[in-house]
């Protein structure tokens, strides 16, 4: 328990705007995530939350600082860290099962084994029978489930989620949220850490052990708030609303 | 010597003015026609098939109209007008389609917002339709400019029958130099053309393209769009006209009606609208009657020609031979543009430079090389020369369409490929090739259309009054007919080719395109 599963260490990042002009997105961002912990990142829109997630995933290289996975630096994408993208990011020319297989192409060389794992993942997210459907034939929530199945296919330790529920209706979002919470507490699922980027403060309070609040650009960690409420949490309870108000105050 | 050099500069300036004037008029007309076609179902059914047909008629097919109507109608400036008109016929059609498709694709919620804020037709045109079409228009200015440049030679030297109308311009000046054996000056002029093309590209077209990026509606996400090339002109543009041009839904709020102020002028405006409607209706009717009347001799000519023995066989055999040339030219072009296009689109750093360089090379008009190529005619056959010219003209369509289609791949999909460490063969199989399919098909369709049009330049080359040509070909047939002044043959061969191209488009390409955009499109 001593070494955190995921450490973000003094990460800084800026985009160049051509002609040497640069603008800072992230500055000195640090935090740790421990085993079986659900952490949400909130902050003003455009503050660089999504950029931070991509740096953790190893898709973007940080300008300063580094990411540690159980004490070892993450220098490029690894199967142990996975991500659910905001816009589903499914390949329109591939069926649901082929889209899930994408996550396994590099890991499982045997074609049939790959297909078997992918089908199993799809039935785990409740999409049995939709293996051969193309993304355009699926509803928003089904597409979200496919992208979740793909993210979990490689048995990752860390699941990163970039506003995964924002495109869904509230009922669907709620059932998917509960599913992820269940997976995190289920000892048979190897998932150990979830990092969620969201605009929705209720969602953050509902799901997280901890909420990390980022400042306006360039984003720094303003504060971390631990949510000490038992699950399932009732959004109408007084304690819940106190947490929401507290986070609101930091953001406004 | 100094005089000659200033002559070259003057000729270059004249030609460029012609090209840019034609391009501006084409854009203006395209905006009007494109919006009408996209927003009026009846007009759409008439305009779109006509534009589709006209697009596959090569410049030469418009010669008779240009000469008979314009030169005789406008004394003094007739030849100049005819030349600009001819240049326009080589660059307007794709811009019309661009506006049409862009306006058709205006998201329904923007349309509703416009209605909610009670925008009238005029402000809807200026604040919704035109801004929405700007990215597509800008994207089409480059190929249109190159195409105009490609046909410049034919548009500055118009000949029909025994009459030859010669305009002062860079292509006629180069021709003169070559025919007088002053190849140094000809080469110098050609180098200047290349330089002018580069300057036009960097100074006008590319900044316009960068500037137009602002008008895209899609959320850009967290990666700011790259600004490449020289952006100064686009910044000036932005300062001067930028404010009036954004998609300004909030602006409509200011225009929300204040009751009485709004209603009074409305009555007056309605009258004005009625008057305008009747006026345009009469104008359209007169125009239609005029077109029908002027079509009568065309039809008579065609009927007369069809009756001649052997004509049908000649035309179909020529068409078949030209068809083979087109296919060969496309295959040659495809063999290198497909891999290079895909590679350059996915390797941004090298790709952007490569595309910039290729763009410049692409805009050098092949016909200007013809006078030089002809001197090698003893070593290569006319047939090979024709194929070379066609390949030079059309390979770029495939390349740039693949590039642009691939750069529309959503950023998240690229990130998925990176996240799951997909490399090598798998990357080509599941990502590169499917992602370029749409561009490949669009590119192929445009390239084939362009190759058909290039036939008239490639199959018969008029050099120093001597016609060097392939044995049989529909392009050659048109050139010969126009030189002989055989209007019937010219009309008939032009029409046959246009119908053939349109038929193939409708029967084959339309279906392939629909299938590919359904299978490989990103519509969620």
Short mmCIF file of C-alpha atoms in Angstrom, two decimals, chain A residues 15 17 19 23 50-51 54 57 59-60 76-79 81-83 85-94 102-103 105-107 134 136 143 150-151, chain B residues 222-224 227 229-232 235 409 411-423 426 429-432 434-435 518-524:
data_model
loop_
_atom_site.label_atom_id
_atom_site.label_comp_id
_atom_site.label_asym_id
_atom_site.label_seq_id
_atom_site.Cartn_x
_atom_site.Cartn_y
_atom_site.Cartn_z
CA UNK A 15 0.98 24.11 -26.68
CA UNK A 17 0.94 28.48 -31.28
CA UNK A 19 6.25 31.24 -34.31
CA UNK A 23 0.62 28.97 -24.05
CA UNK A 50 -8.27 16.19 -21.11
CA UNK A 51 -4.64 17.02 -21.82
CA UNK A 54 -3.67 12.02 -22.29
CA UNK A 57 -2.14 7.55 -20.78
CA UNK A 59 -0.31 9.50 -25.62
CA UNK A 60 1.17 12.94 -25.00
CA UNK A 76 4.65 5.44 -23.80
CA UNK A 77 1.20 3.81 -23.86
CA UNK A 78 1.07 0.58 -21.85
CA UNK A 79 -1.68 -2.05 -21.68
CA UNK A 81 -3.33 2.06 -18.49
CA UNK A 82 -6.39 2.45 -20.65
CA UNK A 83 -8.77 5.19 -21.59
CA UNK A 85 -12.71 8.68 -24.91
CA UNK A 86 -15.32 11.38 -24.84
CA UNK A 87 -16.57 10.90 -28.41
CA UNK A 88 -16.63 7.08 -28.25
CA UNK A 89 -13.70 6.90 -30.71
CA UNK A 90 -14.95 3.76 -32.40
CA UNK A 91 -13.74 2.94 -35.90
CA UNK A 92 -16.78 3.33 -38.15
CA UNK A 93 -15.54 0.65 -40.54
CA UNK A 94 -15.29 -2.06 -37.89
CA UNK A 102 -8.25 -3.30 -31.38
CA UNK A 103 -7.15 -3.21 -27.75
CA UNK A 105 -4.04 -6.60 -31.41
CA UNK A 106 -0.71 -5.91 -29.77
CA UNK A 107 -1.20 -8.29 -26.83
CA UNK A 134 -21.40 -1.40 -36.86
CA UNK A 136 -23.58 3.63 -36.72
CA UNK A 143 -21.47 2.79 -28.28
CA UNK A 150 -12.54 -2.09 -25.39
CA UNK A 151 -10.96 -0.19 -22.51
CA UNK B 222 -8.02 20.91 -26.81
CA UNK B 223 -5.48 21.01 -29.62
CA UNK B 224 -5.41 24.47 -31.18
CA UNK B 227 -1.35 27.77 -38.42
CA UNK B 229 2.42 29.14 -44.03
CA UNK B 230 2.29 32.88 -44.10
CA UNK B 231 -0.74 33.98 -42.17
CA UNK B 232 -0.29 37.70 -42.35
CA UNK B 235 -4.85 38.23 -40.29
CA UNK B 409 -9.93 11.62 -39.16
CA UNK B 411 -8.21 13.10 -33.29
CA UNK B 412 -9.50 10.53 -30.82
CA UNK B 413 -9.20 7.73 -33.39
CA UNK B 414 -5.52 8.53 -33.87
CA UNK B 415 -5.17 8.47 -30.10
CA UNK B 416 -6.81 5.05 -29.90
CA UNK B 417 -4.25 3.77 -32.39
CA UNK B 418 -1.46 5.22 -30.24
CA UNK B 419 -2.99 4.02 -26.96
CA UNK B 420 -3.22 0.40 -28.07
CA UNK B 421 0.23 0.45 -29.66
CA UNK B 422 -1.04 -0.52 -33.10
CA UNK B 423 1.84 -0.61 -35.54
CA UNK B 426 -2.16 -3.78 -38.51
CA UNK B 429 -5.07 -2.67 -42.31
CA UNK B 430 -7.33 -1.24 -39.66
CA UNK B 431 -6.54 2.46 -39.86
CA UNK B 432 -4.56 3.96 -42.76
CA UNK B 434 -9.95 2.48 -44.37
CA UNK B 435 -9.39 6.11 -43.32
CA UNK B 518 -21.64 4.96 -45.52
CA UNK B 519 -19.06 2.35 -44.64
CA UNK B 520 -16.12 4.65 -43.97
CA UNK B 521 -17.75 7.93 -42.92
CA UNK B 522 -17.45 9.32 -39.42
CA UNK B 523 -21.10 10.29 -39.01
CA UNK B 524 -21.94 9.12 -35.51
#
